[in-house]
GROMACS .gro file of C-alpha atoms in nm:
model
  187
    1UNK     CA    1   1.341   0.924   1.998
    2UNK     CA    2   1.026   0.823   1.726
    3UNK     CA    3   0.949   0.456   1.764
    4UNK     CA    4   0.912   0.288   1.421
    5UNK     CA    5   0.584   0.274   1.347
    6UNK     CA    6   0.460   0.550   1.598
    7UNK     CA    7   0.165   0.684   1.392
    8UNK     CA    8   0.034   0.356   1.278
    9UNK     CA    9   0.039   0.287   1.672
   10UNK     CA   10  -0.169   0.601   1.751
   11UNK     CA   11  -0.407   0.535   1.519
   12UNK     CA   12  -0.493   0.242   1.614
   13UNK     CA   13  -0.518   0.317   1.987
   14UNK     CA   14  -0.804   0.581   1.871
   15UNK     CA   15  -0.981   0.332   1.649
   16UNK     CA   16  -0.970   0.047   1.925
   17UNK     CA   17  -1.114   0.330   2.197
   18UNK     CA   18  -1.382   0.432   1.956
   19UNK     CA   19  -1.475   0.064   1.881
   20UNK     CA   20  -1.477  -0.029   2.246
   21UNK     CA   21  -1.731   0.269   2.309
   22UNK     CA   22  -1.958   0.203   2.023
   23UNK     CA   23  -1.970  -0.166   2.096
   24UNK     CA   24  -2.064  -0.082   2.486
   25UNK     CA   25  -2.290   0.170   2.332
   26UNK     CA   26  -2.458  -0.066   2.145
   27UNK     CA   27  -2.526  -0.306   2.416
   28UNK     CA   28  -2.609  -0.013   2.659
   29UNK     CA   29  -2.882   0.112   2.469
   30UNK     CA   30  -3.088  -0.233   2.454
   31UNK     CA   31  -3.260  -0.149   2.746
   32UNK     CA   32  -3.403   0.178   2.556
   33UNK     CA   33  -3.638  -0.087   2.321
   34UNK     CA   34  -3.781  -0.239   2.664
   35UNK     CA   35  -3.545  -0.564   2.681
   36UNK     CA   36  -3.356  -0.615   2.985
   37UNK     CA   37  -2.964  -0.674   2.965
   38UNK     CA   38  -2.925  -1.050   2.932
   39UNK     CA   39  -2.644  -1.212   3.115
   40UNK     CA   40  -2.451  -1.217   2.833
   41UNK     CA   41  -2.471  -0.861   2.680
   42UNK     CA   42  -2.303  -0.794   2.999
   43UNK     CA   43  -2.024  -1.012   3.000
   44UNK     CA   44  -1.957  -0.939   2.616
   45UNK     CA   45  -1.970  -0.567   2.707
   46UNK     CA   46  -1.662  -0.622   2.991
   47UNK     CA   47  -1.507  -0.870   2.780
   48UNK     CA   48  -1.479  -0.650   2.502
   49UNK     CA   49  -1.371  -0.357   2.710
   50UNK     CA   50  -1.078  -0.580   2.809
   51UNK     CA   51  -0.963  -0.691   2.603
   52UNK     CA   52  -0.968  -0.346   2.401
   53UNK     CA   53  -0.848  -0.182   2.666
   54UNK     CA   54  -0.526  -0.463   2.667
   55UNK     CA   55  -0.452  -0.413   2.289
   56UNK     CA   56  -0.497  -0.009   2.388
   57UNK     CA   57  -0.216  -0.003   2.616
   58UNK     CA   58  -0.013  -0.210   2.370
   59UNK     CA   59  -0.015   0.011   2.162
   60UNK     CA   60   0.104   0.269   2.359
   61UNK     CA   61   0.392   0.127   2.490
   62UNK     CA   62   0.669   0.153   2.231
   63UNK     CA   63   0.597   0.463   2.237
   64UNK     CA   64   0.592   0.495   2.624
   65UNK     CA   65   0.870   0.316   2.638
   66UNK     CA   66   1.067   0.508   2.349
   67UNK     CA   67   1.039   0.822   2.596
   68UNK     CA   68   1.303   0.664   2.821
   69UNK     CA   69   1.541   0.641   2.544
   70UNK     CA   70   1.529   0.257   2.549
   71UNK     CA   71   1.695   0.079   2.237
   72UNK     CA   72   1.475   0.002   1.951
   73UNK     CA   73   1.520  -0.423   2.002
   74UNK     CA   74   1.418  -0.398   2.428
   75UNK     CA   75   1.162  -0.143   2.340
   76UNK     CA   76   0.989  -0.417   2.096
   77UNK     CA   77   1.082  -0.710   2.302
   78UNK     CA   78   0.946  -0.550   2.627
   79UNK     CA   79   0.607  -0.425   2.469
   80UNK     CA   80   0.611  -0.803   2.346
   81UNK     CA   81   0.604  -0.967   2.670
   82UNK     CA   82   0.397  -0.681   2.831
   83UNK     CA   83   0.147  -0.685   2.564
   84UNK     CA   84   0.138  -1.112   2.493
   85UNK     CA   85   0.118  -1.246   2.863
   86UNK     CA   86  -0.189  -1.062   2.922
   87UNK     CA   87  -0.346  -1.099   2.617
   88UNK     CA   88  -0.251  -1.467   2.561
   89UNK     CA   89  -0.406  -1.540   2.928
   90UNK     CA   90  -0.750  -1.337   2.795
   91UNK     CA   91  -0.753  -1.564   2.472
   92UNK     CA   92  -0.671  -1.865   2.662
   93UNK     CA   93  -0.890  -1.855   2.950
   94UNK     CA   94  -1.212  -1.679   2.732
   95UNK     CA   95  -1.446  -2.049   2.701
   96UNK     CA   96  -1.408  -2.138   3.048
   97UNK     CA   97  -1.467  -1.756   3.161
   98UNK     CA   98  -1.754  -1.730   2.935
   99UNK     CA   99  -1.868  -2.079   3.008
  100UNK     CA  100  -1.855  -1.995   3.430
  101UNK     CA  101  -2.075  -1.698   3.352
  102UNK     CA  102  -2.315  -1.777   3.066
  103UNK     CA  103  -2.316  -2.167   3.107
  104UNK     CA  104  -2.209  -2.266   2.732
  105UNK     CA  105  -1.877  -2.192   2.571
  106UNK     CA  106  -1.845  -1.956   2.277
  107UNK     CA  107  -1.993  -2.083   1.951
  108UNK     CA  108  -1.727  -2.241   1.696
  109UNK     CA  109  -1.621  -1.973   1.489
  110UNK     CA  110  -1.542  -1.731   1.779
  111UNK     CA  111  -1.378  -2.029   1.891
  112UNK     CA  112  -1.168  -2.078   1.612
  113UNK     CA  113  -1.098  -1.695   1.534
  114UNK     CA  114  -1.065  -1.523   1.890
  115UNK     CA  115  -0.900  -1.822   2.060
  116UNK     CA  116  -0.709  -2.057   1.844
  117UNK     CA  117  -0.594  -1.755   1.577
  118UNK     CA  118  -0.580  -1.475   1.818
  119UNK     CA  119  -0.363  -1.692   2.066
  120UNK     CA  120  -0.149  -1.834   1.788
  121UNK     CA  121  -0.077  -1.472   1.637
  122UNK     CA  122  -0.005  -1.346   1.986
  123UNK     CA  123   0.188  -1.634   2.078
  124UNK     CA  124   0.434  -1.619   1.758
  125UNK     CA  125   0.481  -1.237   1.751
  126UNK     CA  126   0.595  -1.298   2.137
  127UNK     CA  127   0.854  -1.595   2.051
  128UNK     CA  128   0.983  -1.337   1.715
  129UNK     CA  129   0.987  -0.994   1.901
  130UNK     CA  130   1.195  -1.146   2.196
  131UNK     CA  131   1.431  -1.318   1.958
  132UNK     CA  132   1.505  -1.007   1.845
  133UNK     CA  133   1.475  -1.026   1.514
  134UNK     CA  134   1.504  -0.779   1.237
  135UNK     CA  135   1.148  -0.664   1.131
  136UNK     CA  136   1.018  -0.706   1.513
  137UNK     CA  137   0.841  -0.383   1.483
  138UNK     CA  138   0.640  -0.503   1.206
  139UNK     CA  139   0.536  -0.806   1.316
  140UNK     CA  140   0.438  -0.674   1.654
  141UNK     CA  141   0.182  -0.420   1.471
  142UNK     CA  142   0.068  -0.688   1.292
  143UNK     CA  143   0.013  -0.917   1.552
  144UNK     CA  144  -0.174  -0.641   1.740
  145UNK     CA  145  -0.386  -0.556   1.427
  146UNK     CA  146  -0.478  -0.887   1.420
  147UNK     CA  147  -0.574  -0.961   1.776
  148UNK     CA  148  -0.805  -0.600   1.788
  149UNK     CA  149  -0.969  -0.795   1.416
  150UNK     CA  150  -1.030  -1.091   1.635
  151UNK     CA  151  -1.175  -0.921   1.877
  152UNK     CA  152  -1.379  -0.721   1.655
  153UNK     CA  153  -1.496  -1.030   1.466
  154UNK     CA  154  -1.583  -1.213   1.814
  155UNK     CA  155  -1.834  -0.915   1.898
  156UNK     CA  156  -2.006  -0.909   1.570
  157UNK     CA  157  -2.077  -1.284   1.586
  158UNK     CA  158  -2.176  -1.230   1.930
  159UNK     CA  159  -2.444  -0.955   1.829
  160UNK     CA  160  -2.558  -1.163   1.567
  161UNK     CA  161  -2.658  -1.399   1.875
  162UNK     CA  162  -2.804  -1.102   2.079
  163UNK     CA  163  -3.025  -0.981   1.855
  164UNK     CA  164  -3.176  -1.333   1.764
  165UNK     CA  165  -3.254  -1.317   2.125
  166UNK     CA  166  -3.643  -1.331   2.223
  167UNK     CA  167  -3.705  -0.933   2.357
  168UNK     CA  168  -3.740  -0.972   2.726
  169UNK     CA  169  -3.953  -0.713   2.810
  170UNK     CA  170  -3.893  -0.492   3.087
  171UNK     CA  171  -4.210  -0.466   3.320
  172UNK     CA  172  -4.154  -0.056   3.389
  173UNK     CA  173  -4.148  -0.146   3.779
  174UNK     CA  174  -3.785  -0.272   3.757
  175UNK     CA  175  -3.554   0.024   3.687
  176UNK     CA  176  -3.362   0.055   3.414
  177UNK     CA  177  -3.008  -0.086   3.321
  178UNK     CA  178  -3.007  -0.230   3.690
  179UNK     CA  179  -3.260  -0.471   3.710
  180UNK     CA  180  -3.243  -0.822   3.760
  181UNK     CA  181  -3.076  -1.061   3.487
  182UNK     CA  182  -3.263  -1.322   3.305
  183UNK     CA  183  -3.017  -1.552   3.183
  184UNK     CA  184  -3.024  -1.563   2.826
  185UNK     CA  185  -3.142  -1.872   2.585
  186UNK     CA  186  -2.898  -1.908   2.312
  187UNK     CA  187  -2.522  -1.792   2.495
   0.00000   0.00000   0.00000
Protein backbone atom coordinates (compact mmCIF):
# COMPACT_ATOMS: atom_id res chain seq x y z
CA UNK A 1 0.00 0.00 0.00
CA UNK A 2 1.67 3.74 -1.27
CA UNK A 3 0.97 6.32 1.40
CA UNK A 4 -0.26 9.60 -0.17
CA UNK A 5 2.38 11.67 -0.45
CA UNK A 6 5.21 8.97 -0.19
CA UNK A 7 7.81 10.66 -2.45
CA UNK A 8 7.36 14.12 -1.17
CA UNK A 9 8.06 12.27 2.30
CA UNK A 10 11.35 10.71 1.05
CA UNK A 11 12.58 13.62 -0.18
CA UNK A 12 12.41 15.42 2.46
CA UNK A 13 13.90 12.87 4.89
CA UNK A 14 17.17 13.14 2.49
CA UNK A 15 17.16 16.92 2.45
CA UNK A 16 16.63 17.15 6.38
CA UNK A 17 19.73 14.38 6.78
CA UNK A 18 21.87 16.37 4.43
CA UNK A 19 21.03 19.68 6.24
CA UNK A 20 21.62 18.18 9.65
CA UNK A 21 25.20 17.05 8.40
CA UNK A 22 26.19 20.21 6.75
CA UNK A 23 25.01 22.30 9.65
CA UNK A 24 27.20 19.92 12.19
CA UNK A 25 29.79 20.21 9.55
CA UNK A 26 29.84 23.65 9.69
CA UNK A 27 30.17 23.99 13.34
CA UNK A 28 32.71 21.03 13.41
CA UNK A 29 35.11 22.59 11.32
CA UNK A 30 35.51 25.94 13.51
CA UNK A 31 38.11 24.50 15.34
CA UNK A 32 40.18 24.10 11.89
CA UNK A 33 40.59 28.35 11.89
CA UNK A 34 42.13 28.03 15.59
CA UNK A 35 38.79 28.98 17.64
CA UNK A 36 37.72 26.66 20.20
CA UNK A 37 33.98 25.31 20.18
CA UNK A 38 32.05 27.81 22.27
CA UNK A 39 29.41 26.50 24.54
CA UNK A 40 26.96 27.26 22.29
CA UNK A 41 28.16 25.87 18.86
CA UNK A 42 27.78 22.79 20.80
CA UNK A 43 24.45 22.91 22.02
CA UNK A 44 23.16 24.34 18.55
CA UNK A 45 24.99 21.41 16.91
CA UNK A 46 22.81 18.67 19.26
CA UNK A 47 19.91 20.80 19.12
CA UNK A 48 19.82 20.83 15.56
CA UNK A 49 20.58 17.17 15.24
CA UNK A 50 17.36 16.69 17.24
CA UNK A 51 15.38 18.07 16.29
CA UNK A 52 16.28 16.99 12.54
CA UNK A 53 16.56 13.79 13.48
CA UNK A 54 12.61 14.13 15.08
CA UNK A 55 11.18 15.65 11.79
CA UNK A 56 13.45 12.60 10.02
CA UNK A 57 11.59 9.92 11.58
CA UNK A 58 8.35 11.75 10.87
CA UNK A 59 8.70 11.51 7.86
CA UNK A 60 9.20 8.09 7.68
CA UNK A 61 6.43 6.91 9.42
CA UNK A 62 3.43 6.93 7.09
CA UNK A 63 5.32 5.19 5.22
CA UNK A 64 6.49 2.75 8.00
CA UNK A 65 3.37 2.54 9.08
CA UNK A 66 1.66 2.02 5.51
CA UNK A 67 3.80 -1.37 5.45
CA UNK A 68 1.42 -2.87 8.02
CA UNK A 69 -1.48 -2.23 5.89
CA UNK A 70 -2.89 0.33 8.37
CA UNK A 71 -5.87 2.54 6.99
CA UNK A 72 -4.99 5.75 5.40
CA UNK A 73 -6.95 8.07 8.46
CA UNK A 74 -4.84 5.91 11.65
CA UNK A 75 -1.80 5.93 9.50
CA UNK A 76 -2.01 9.99 9.46
CA UNK A 77 -3.47 10.29 12.85
CA UNK A 78 -0.78 7.99 14.43
CA UNK A 79 2.29 9.67 12.62
CA UNK A 80 0.42 12.88 14.06
CA UNK A 81 0.67 12.12 17.61
CA UNK A 82 4.05 10.27 17.16
CA UNK A 83 5.55 13.02 15.28
CA UNK A 84 3.73 16.31 17.44
CA UNK A 85 4.33 15.14 21.15
CA UNK A 86 7.91 15.03 20.63
CA UNK A 87 8.36 17.79 18.61
CA UNK A 88 5.91 20.10 20.45
CA UNK A 89 7.93 19.19 23.83
CA UNK A 90 11.42 20.24 21.73
CA UNK A 91 9.70 23.64 20.68
CA UNK A 92 8.28 24.14 24.00
CA UNK A 93 10.98 23.44 26.29
CA UNK A 94 13.96 25.06 23.68
CA UNK A 95 14.46 28.79 25.93
CA UNK A 96 14.67 27.20 29.15
CA UNK A 97 17.00 24.28 27.64
CA UNK A 98 19.04 26.78 25.90
CA UNK A 99 18.84 29.20 28.74
CA UNK A 100 20.15 26.13 31.46
CA UNK A 101 23.08 25.65 29.11
CA UNK A 102 24.13 28.98 27.55
CA UNK A 103 22.69 31.33 30.34
CA UNK A 104 20.38 33.65 28.00
CA UNK A 105 17.34 32.53 26.09
CA UNK A 106 17.23 32.52 22.31
CA UNK A 107 17.19 35.96 20.68
CA UNK A 108 13.55 37.24 19.56
CA UNK A 109 13.16 36.15 16.19
CA UNK A 110 14.18 32.49 16.85
CA UNK A 111 11.85 33.04 19.51
CA UNK A 112 9.08 34.00 17.54
CA UNK A 113 9.79 31.59 14.47
CA UNK A 114 11.11 28.22 16.11
CA UNK A 115 8.90 28.43 19.22
CA UNK A 116 5.72 30.35 18.92
CA UNK A 117 5.22 29.35 14.88
CA UNK A 118 6.84 26.03 14.96
CA UNK A 119 4.71 25.00 18.11
CA UNK A 120 1.55 26.54 16.74
CA UNK A 121 1.96 24.69 13.24
CA UNK A 122 2.74 21.48 15.10
CA UNK A 123 0.13 21.94 17.51
CA UNK A 124 -2.80 22.55 14.80
CA UNK A 125 -1.71 19.83 12.29
CA UNK A 126 -1.95 17.45 15.60
CA UNK A 127 -5.64 18.70 16.65
CA UNK A 128 -6.62 18.33 12.35
CA UNK A 129 -4.80 14.95 11.61
CA UNK A 130 -6.47 13.27 14.72
CA UNK A 131 -9.85 14.67 13.84
CA UNK A 132 -9.56 12.92 10.95
CA UNK A 133 -10.22 15.11 8.54
CA UNK A 134 -10.20 14.95 4.81
CA UNK A 135 -6.89 16.47 3.48
CA UNK A 136 -4.93 15.15 6.77
CA UNK A 137 -2.16 14.02 4.61
CA UNK A 138 -1.59 17.38 3.34
CA UNK A 139 -1.59 19.23 6.18
CA UNK A 140 0.66 16.86 8.01
CA UNK A 141 3.46 17.45 5.15
CA UNK A 142 2.93 20.81 5.53
CA UNK A 143 3.17 21.07 9.02
CA UNK A 144 6.40 19.03 8.83
CA UNK A 145 7.80 21.29 6.01
CA UNK A 146 7.26 23.95 8.10
CA UNK A 147 8.74 22.84 11.37
CA UNK A 148 12.24 21.46 9.33
CA UNK A 149 11.95 25.68 7.79
CA UNK A 150 11.86 26.67 11.39
CA UNK A 151 14.44 24.82 12.26
CA UNK A 152 16.46 25.75 9.41
CA UNK A 153 15.76 29.44 9.98
CA UNK A 154 16.70 29.05 13.87
CA UNK A 155 20.32 27.77 12.79
CA UNK A 156 21.01 30.45 10.32
CA UNK A 157 20.17 33.18 12.86
CA UNK A 158 22.15 31.28 15.24
CA UNK A 159 25.34 31.32 12.87
CA UNK A 160 24.83 34.75 12.24
CA UNK A 161 25.57 35.01 16.17
CA UNK A 162 28.58 32.54 15.95
CA UNK A 163 30.41 34.08 13.59
CA UNK A 164 30.10 37.66 15.21
CA UNK A 165 31.79 35.83 17.94
CA UNK A 166 35.40 37.18 19.02
CA UNK A 167 37.88 34.06 17.57
CA UNK A 168 39.00 32.34 20.69
CA UNK A 169 42.13 31.14 19.82
CA UNK A 170 43.19 27.78 20.52
CA UNK A 171 46.69 27.76 22.35
CA UNK A 172 48.01 24.37 20.25
CA UNK A 173 48.61 22.67 23.83
CA UNK A 174 44.86 21.93 24.24
CA UNK A 175 43.83 19.28 21.68
CA UNK A 176 41.56 19.75 19.27
CA UNK A 177 37.64 19.56 19.23
CA UNK A 178 38.01 18.36 22.99
CA UNK A 179 39.33 21.03 24.82
CA UNK A 180 37.90 22.99 27.42
CA UNK A 181 34.77 25.37 26.72
CA UNK A 182 34.90 29.05 27.08
CA UNK A 183 31.51 30.12 27.45
CA UNK A 184 30.60 32.30 24.77
CA UNK A 185 29.77 36.31 24.94
CA UNK A 186 26.78 36.98 22.91
CA UNK A 187 24.41 33.37 23.36
Amino acid sequence: MEVKGATLLFTLAGVMITFAGFSTLLLVLRPATGARLSLLDRYLAKTVMTFIFVLTAAALLPALFALYDIGETWIWRGSGVLFALPMLSLQVTYPSRRRKVIGKGPPPEIYAVLVVLGAAVTLAMLCYVVAGLQYSAAVYITALTIDFFTVVFGFLVALDIIMQQPLEVSDGSAGAAGAALAPSPRA
